[in-house]
Coordinates of C-alpha atoms in Angstrom, one line a residue:
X10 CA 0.0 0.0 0.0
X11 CA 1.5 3.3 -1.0
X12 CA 1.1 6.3 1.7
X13 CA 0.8 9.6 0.2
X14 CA 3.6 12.0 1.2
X15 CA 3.3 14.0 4.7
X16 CA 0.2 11.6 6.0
X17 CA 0.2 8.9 8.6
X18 CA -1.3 5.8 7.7
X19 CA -3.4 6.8 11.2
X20 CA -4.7 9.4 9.3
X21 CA -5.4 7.7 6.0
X22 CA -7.4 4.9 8.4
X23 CA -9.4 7.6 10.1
X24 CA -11.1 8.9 6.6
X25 CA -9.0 12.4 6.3
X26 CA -7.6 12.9 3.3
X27 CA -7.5 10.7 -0.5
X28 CA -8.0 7.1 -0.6
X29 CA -5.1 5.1 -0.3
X30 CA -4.0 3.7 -3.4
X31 CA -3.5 -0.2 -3.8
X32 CA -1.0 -1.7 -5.2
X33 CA -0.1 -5.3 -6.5
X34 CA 3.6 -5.0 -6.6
X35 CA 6.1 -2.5 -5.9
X36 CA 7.6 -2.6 -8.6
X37 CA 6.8 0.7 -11.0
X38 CA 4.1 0.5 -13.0
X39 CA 6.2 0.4 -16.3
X40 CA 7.6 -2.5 -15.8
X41 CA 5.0 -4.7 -15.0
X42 CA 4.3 -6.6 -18.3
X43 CA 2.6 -9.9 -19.0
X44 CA 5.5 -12.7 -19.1
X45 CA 6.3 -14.4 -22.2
X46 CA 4.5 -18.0 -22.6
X47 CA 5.1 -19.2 -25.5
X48 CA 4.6 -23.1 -25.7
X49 CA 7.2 -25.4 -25.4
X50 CA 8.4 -27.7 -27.9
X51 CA 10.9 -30.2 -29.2
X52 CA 12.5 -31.3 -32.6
X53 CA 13.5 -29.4 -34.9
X54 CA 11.1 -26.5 -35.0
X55 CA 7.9 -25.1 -34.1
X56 CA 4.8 -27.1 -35.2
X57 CA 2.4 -26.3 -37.2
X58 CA -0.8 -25.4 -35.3
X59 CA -1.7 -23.0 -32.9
X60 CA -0.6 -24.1 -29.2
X61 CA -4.1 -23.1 -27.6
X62 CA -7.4 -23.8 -28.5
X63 CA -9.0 -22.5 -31.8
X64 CA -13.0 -23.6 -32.3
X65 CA -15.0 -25.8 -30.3
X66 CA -16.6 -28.6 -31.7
X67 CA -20.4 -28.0 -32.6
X68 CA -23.3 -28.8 -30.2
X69 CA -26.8 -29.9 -30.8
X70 CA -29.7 -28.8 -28.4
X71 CA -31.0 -32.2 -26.8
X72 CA -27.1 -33.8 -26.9
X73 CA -25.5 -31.6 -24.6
X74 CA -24.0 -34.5 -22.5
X75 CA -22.0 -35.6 -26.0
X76 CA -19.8 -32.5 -25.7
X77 CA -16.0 -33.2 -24.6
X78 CA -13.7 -30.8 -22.4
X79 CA -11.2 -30.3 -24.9
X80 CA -8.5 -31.2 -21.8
X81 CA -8.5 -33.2 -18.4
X82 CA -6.4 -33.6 -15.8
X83 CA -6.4 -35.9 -12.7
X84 CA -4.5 -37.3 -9.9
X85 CA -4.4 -39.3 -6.6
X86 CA -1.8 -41.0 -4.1
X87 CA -2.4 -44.2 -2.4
X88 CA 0.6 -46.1 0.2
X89 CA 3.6 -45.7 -2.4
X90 CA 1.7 -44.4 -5.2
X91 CA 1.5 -41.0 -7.0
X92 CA -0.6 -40.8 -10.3
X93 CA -1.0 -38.2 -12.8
X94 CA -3.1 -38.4 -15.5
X95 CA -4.4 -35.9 -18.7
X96 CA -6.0 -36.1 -21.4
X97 CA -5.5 -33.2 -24.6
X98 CA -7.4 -32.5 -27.3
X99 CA -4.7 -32.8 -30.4
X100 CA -3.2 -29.7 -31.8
X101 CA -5.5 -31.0 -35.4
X102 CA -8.6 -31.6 -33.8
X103 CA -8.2 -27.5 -31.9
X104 CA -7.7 -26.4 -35.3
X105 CA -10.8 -27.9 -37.2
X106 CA -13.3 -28.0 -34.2
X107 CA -13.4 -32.0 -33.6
X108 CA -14.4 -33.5 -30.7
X109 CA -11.3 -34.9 -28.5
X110 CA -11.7 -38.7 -29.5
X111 CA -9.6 -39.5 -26.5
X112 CA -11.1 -40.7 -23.3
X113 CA -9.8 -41.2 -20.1
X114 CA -11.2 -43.0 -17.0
X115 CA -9.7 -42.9 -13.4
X116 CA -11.1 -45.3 -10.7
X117 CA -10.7 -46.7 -7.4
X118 CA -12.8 -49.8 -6.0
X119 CA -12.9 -50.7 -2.4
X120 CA -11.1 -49.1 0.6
X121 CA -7.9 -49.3 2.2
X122 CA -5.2 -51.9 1.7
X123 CA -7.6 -54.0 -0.9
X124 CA -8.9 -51.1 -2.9
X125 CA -7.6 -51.3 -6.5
X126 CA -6.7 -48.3 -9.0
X127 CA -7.7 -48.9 -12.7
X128 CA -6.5 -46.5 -15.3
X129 CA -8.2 -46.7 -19.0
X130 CA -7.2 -44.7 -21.8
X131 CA -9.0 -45.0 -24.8
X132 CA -8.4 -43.6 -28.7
X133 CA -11.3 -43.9 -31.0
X134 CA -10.7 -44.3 -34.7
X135 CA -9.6 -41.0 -36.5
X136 CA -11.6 -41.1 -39.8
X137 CA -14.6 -42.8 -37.7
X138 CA -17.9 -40.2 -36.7
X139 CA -18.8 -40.8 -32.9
X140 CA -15.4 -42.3 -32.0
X141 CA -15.2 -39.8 -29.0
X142 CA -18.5 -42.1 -28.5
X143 CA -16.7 -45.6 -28.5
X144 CA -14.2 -44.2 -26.4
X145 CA -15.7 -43.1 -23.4
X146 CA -18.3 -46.7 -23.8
X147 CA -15.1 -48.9 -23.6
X148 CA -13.3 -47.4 -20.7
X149 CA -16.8 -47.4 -19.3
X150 CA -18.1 -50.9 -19.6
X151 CA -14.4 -52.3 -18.9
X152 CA -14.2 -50.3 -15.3
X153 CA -17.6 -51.5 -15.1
X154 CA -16.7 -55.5 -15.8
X155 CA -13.4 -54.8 -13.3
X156 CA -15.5 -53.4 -10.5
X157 CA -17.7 -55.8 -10.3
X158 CA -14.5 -58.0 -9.8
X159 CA -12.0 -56.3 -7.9
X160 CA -11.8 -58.5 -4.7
X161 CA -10.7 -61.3 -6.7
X162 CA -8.4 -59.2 -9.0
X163 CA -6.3 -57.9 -5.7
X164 CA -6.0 -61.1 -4.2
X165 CA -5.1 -62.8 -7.9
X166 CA -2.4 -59.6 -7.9
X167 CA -1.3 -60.3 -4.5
X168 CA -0.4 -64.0 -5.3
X169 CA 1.2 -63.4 -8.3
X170 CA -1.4 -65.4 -10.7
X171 CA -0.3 -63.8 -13.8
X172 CA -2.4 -67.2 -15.8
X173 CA -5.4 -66.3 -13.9
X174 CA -5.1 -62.7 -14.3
X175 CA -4.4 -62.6 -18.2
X176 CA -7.1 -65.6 -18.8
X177 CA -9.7 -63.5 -16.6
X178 CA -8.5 -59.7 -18.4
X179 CA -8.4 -61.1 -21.9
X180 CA -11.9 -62.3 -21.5
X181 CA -13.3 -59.6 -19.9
X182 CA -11.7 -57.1 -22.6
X183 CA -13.1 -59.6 -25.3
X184 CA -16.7 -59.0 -24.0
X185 CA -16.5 -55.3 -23.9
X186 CA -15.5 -55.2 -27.1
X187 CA -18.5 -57.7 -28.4
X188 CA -20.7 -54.8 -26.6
X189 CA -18.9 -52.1 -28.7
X190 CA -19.8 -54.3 -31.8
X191 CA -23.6 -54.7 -30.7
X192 CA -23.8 -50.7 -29.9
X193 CA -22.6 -50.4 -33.1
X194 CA -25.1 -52.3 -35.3
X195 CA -28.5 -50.8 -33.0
X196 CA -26.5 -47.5 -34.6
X197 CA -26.6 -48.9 -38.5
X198 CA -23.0 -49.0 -37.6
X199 CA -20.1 -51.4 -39.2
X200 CA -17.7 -52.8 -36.2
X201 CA -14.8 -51.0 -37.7
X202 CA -16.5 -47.5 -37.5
X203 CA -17.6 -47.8 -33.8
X204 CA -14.1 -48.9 -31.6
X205 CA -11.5 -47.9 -30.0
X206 CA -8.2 -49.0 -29.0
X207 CA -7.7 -49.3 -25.3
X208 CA -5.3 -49.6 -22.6
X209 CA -5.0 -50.1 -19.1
X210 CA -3.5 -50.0 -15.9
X211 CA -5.0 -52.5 -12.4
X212 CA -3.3 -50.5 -9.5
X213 CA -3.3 -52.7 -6.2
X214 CA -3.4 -49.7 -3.4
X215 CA -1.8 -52.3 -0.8
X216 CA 1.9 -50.9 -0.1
X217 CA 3.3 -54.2 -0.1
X218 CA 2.0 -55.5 -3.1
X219 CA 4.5 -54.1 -5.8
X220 CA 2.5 -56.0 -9.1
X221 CA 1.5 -53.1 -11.2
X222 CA -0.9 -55.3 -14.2
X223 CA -1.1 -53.8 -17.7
X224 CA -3.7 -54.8 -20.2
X225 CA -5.4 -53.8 -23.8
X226 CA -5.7 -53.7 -27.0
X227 CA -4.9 -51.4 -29.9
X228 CA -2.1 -48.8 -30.5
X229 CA -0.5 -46.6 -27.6
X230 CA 2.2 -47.3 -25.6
X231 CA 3.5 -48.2 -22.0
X232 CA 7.0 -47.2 -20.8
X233 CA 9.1 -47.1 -17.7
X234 CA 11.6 -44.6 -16.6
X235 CA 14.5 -46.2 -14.9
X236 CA 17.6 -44.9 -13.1
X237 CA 17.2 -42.4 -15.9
X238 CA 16.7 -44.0 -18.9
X239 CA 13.6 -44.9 -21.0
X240 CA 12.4 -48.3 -21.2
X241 CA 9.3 -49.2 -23.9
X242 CA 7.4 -52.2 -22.0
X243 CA 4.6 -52.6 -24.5
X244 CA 4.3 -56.3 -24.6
X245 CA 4.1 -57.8 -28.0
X246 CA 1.0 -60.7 -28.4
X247 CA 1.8 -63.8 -27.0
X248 CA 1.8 -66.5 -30.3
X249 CA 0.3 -69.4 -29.8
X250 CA 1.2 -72.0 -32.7
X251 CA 1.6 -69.0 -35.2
X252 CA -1.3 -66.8 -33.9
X253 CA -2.0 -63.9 -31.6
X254 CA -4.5 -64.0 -29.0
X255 CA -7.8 -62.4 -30.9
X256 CA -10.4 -59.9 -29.6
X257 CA -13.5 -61.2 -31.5
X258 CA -16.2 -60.0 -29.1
X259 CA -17.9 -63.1 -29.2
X260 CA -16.2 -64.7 -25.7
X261 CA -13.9 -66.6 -27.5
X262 CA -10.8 -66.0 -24.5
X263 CA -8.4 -68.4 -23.4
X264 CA -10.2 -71.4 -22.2
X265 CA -7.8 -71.5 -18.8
X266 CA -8.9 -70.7 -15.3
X267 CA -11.4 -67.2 -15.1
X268 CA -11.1 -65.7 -12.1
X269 CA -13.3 -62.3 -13.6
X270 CA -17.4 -62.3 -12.6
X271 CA -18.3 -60.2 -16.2
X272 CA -21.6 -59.2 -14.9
X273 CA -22.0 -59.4 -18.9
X274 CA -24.3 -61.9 -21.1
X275 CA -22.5 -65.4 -21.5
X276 CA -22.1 -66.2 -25.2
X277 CA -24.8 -67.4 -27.0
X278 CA -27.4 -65.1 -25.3
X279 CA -26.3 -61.7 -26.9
X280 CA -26.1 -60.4 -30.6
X281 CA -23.6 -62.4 -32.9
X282 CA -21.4 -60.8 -35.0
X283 CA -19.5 -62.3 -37.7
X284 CA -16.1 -62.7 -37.2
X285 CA -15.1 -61.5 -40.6
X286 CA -16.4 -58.0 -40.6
X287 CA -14.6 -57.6 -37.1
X288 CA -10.4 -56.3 -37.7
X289 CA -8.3 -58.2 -35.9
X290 CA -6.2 -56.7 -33.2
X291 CA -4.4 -58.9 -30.5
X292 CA -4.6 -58.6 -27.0
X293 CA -1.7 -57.3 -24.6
X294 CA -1.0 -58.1 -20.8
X295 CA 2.0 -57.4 -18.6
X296 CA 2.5 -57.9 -15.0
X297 CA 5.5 -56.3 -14.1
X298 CA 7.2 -55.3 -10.5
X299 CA 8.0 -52.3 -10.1
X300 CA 10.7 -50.5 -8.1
X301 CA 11.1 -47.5 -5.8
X302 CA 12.2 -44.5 -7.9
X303 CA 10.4 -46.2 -11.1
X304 CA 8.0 -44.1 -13.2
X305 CA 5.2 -45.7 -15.4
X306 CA 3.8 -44.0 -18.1
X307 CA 0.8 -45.7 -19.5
X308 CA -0.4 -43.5 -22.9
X309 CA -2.5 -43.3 -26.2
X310 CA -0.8 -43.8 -29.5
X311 CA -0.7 -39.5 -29.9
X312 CA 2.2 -39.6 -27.1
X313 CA 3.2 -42.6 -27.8
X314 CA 4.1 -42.2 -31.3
X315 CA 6.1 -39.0 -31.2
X316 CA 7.8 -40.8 -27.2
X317 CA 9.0 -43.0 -30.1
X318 CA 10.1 -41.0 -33.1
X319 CA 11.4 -38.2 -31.2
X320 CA 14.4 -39.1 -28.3
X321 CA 14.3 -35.2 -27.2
X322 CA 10.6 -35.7 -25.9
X323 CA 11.4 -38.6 -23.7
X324 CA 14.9 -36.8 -23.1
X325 CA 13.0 -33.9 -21.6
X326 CA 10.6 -36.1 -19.7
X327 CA 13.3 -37.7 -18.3
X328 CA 15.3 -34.8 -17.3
X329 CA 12.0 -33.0 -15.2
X330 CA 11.3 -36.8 -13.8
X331 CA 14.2 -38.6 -12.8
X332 CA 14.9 -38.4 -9.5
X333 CA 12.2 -35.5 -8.4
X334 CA 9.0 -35.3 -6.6
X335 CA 5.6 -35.6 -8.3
X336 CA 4.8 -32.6 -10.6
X337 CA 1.8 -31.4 -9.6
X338 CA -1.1 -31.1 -11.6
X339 CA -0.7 -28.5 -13.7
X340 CA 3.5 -29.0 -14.1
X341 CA 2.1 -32.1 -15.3
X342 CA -0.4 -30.5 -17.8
X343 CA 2.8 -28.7 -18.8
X344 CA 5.1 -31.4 -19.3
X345 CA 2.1 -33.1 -21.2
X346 CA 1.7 -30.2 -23.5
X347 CA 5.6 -30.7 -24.6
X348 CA 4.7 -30.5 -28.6
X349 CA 6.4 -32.0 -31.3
X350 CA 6.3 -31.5 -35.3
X351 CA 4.4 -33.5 -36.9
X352 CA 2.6 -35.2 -34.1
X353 CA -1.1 -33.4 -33.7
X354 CA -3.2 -35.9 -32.3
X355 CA -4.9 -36.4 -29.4
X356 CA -3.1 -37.3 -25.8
X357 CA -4.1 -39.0 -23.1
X358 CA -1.4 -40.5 -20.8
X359 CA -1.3 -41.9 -16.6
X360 CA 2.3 -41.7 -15.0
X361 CA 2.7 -43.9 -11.5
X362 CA 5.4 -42.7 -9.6
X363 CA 6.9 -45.2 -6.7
X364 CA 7.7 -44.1 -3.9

């Protein structure tokens, strides 16, 4: 607060004289001017969009609750755990008003040392109307499927039944995606033009249970940062006499053990769709244990891709990671926005850091 010359601030208080003037900052009024944000990027020069946000996608009275936030941002901490997570309308989609076709679900089920974490991240297909659609119903009706489930799926973590666990996953994942396909023809829909690809992350909450269960299907990516260095985890599909492990939607999983309670139609009792007008896409599961210091970063193709084709993005990552505390959220929307040329699509990512 700034006292005029020759007054008391008793005086100023007891009404004789101006008003006091209030200031922000001391510093003179010339040279206060609005920093210099300019977005952050990596490669070899500036990309081609806008940073920010152009148009908005358009809405239709009546279909209010099909509009998307054009970004997200999350996070939690449970024993050892800290979790980040985003989702980011791509740098394309900003420009030509799309919907974000991204979806990202965060969940926990039960309390204390059982509760379980799931992380889904879902892309739907880029050329496809509605994929924002598909997206949001597959993260939904998997975290629905592995909710209904979780007491088993801790104690199955806990003991280390990776058979039971990818048997159980693979057919639960299988089932959602048979829904996806019967959504798709009540829409008039072919298969292809109503999915998604989808990954995820099963979370045990217990301290001393250091299993950290990846699972999906579809492109994206899931890495690890270690002792500094970048490692990609994404498991490639387990052959079997030549062939991957199929998502058909019609329950057609690994005939070992299930340990999963679907809460879903058994086969036979729900709409059947051919086989042939499904595309094939494998499924992927990973049970890894992780390590204090580790970082897990669990992501959709549109950071995975340019995590792959650029080494500065994961160098930078790296560098603001390696050996610090948790960004908060919005560091973490920062490090997120991190652009590259030539990669504008959406992002949706989940890092775990271990305490």
């Amino acid at each position: 607060m700034a006292i005029e010359p020759g007054r008391t601030a008793g005086e100023l208080d007891a009404g004789s004289g101006p008003e006091p003037t209030t200031r922000l900052s001391s510093v003179p009024r010339q040279t206060v001017r609005t920093a210099n944000r300019a977005a952050e990027f990596v490669g070899q020069g500036p990309p081609t969009y806008d940073a920010e946000p152009t148009a908005w996608p358009p809405a239709a009275p009546g279909a209010l609750d099909d509009l998307v936030p054009d970004t997200v941002v999350d996070g939690a901490r449970y024993g050892v755990l800290t979790l980040r997570a985003l989702s980011l309308r791509g740098d394309s989609a900003r420009y030509r008003g799309e919907p974000r076709r991204d979806a990202l679900l965060t969940a926990r089920f039960g309390d204390g040392d059982d509760a379980l974490l799931l992380v889904a991240v879902a892309s739907g297909g880029r050329a496809a109307e509605g994929s924002h659609r598909a997206a949001r119903d597959a993260c939904a009706w998997l975290a629905d499927a592995v909710g209904r489930s979780h007491p088993r799926l801790v104690e199955d973590i806990r003991r280390g039944r990776r058979g039971e666990l990818r048997s159980g996953l693979h057919r639960l994942t299988d089932r959602s995606y048979g829904r996806l396909r019967g959504r798709a023809a009540d829409l008039g829909l072919r298969p292809a033009e109503y999915t998604a690809a989808v990954r995820c992350l099963l979370l045990p909450a217990d301290a001393r249970c250091r299993t950290r269960v990846f699972f999906g299907v579809g492109a994206g990516g899931l890495f690890r940062l270690r002792e500094g260095a970048w490692q990609d985890l994404d498991p490639a599909p387990r052959e079997a006499d030549g062939n991957v492990d199929p998502i058909v939607g019609r329950g057609s999983g690994p005939a070992d053990r299930i340990t999963v309670d679907l809460g879903i139609a058994t086969p036979g009792t729900a709409r059947v769709i051919d086989p042939a007008l499904v595309p094939s896409e494998p499924f992927r599961f990973r049970a890894s244990v992780a390590r204090p210091g580790d970082v897990l970063l669990l992501c959709s193709a549109g950071l995975a891709d340019p995590m792959r084709g650029e080494p500065a993005l994961g160098d930078r990552l790296a560098e603001r990671w390696t050996g610090q505390r948790p960004p908060g959220l919005a560091a973490f929307l920062a490090d997120g926005q991190l652009r590259v040329k030539g990669y504008a699509d959406d992002r949706t990512a989940c890092a775990v850091w271990e305490a």
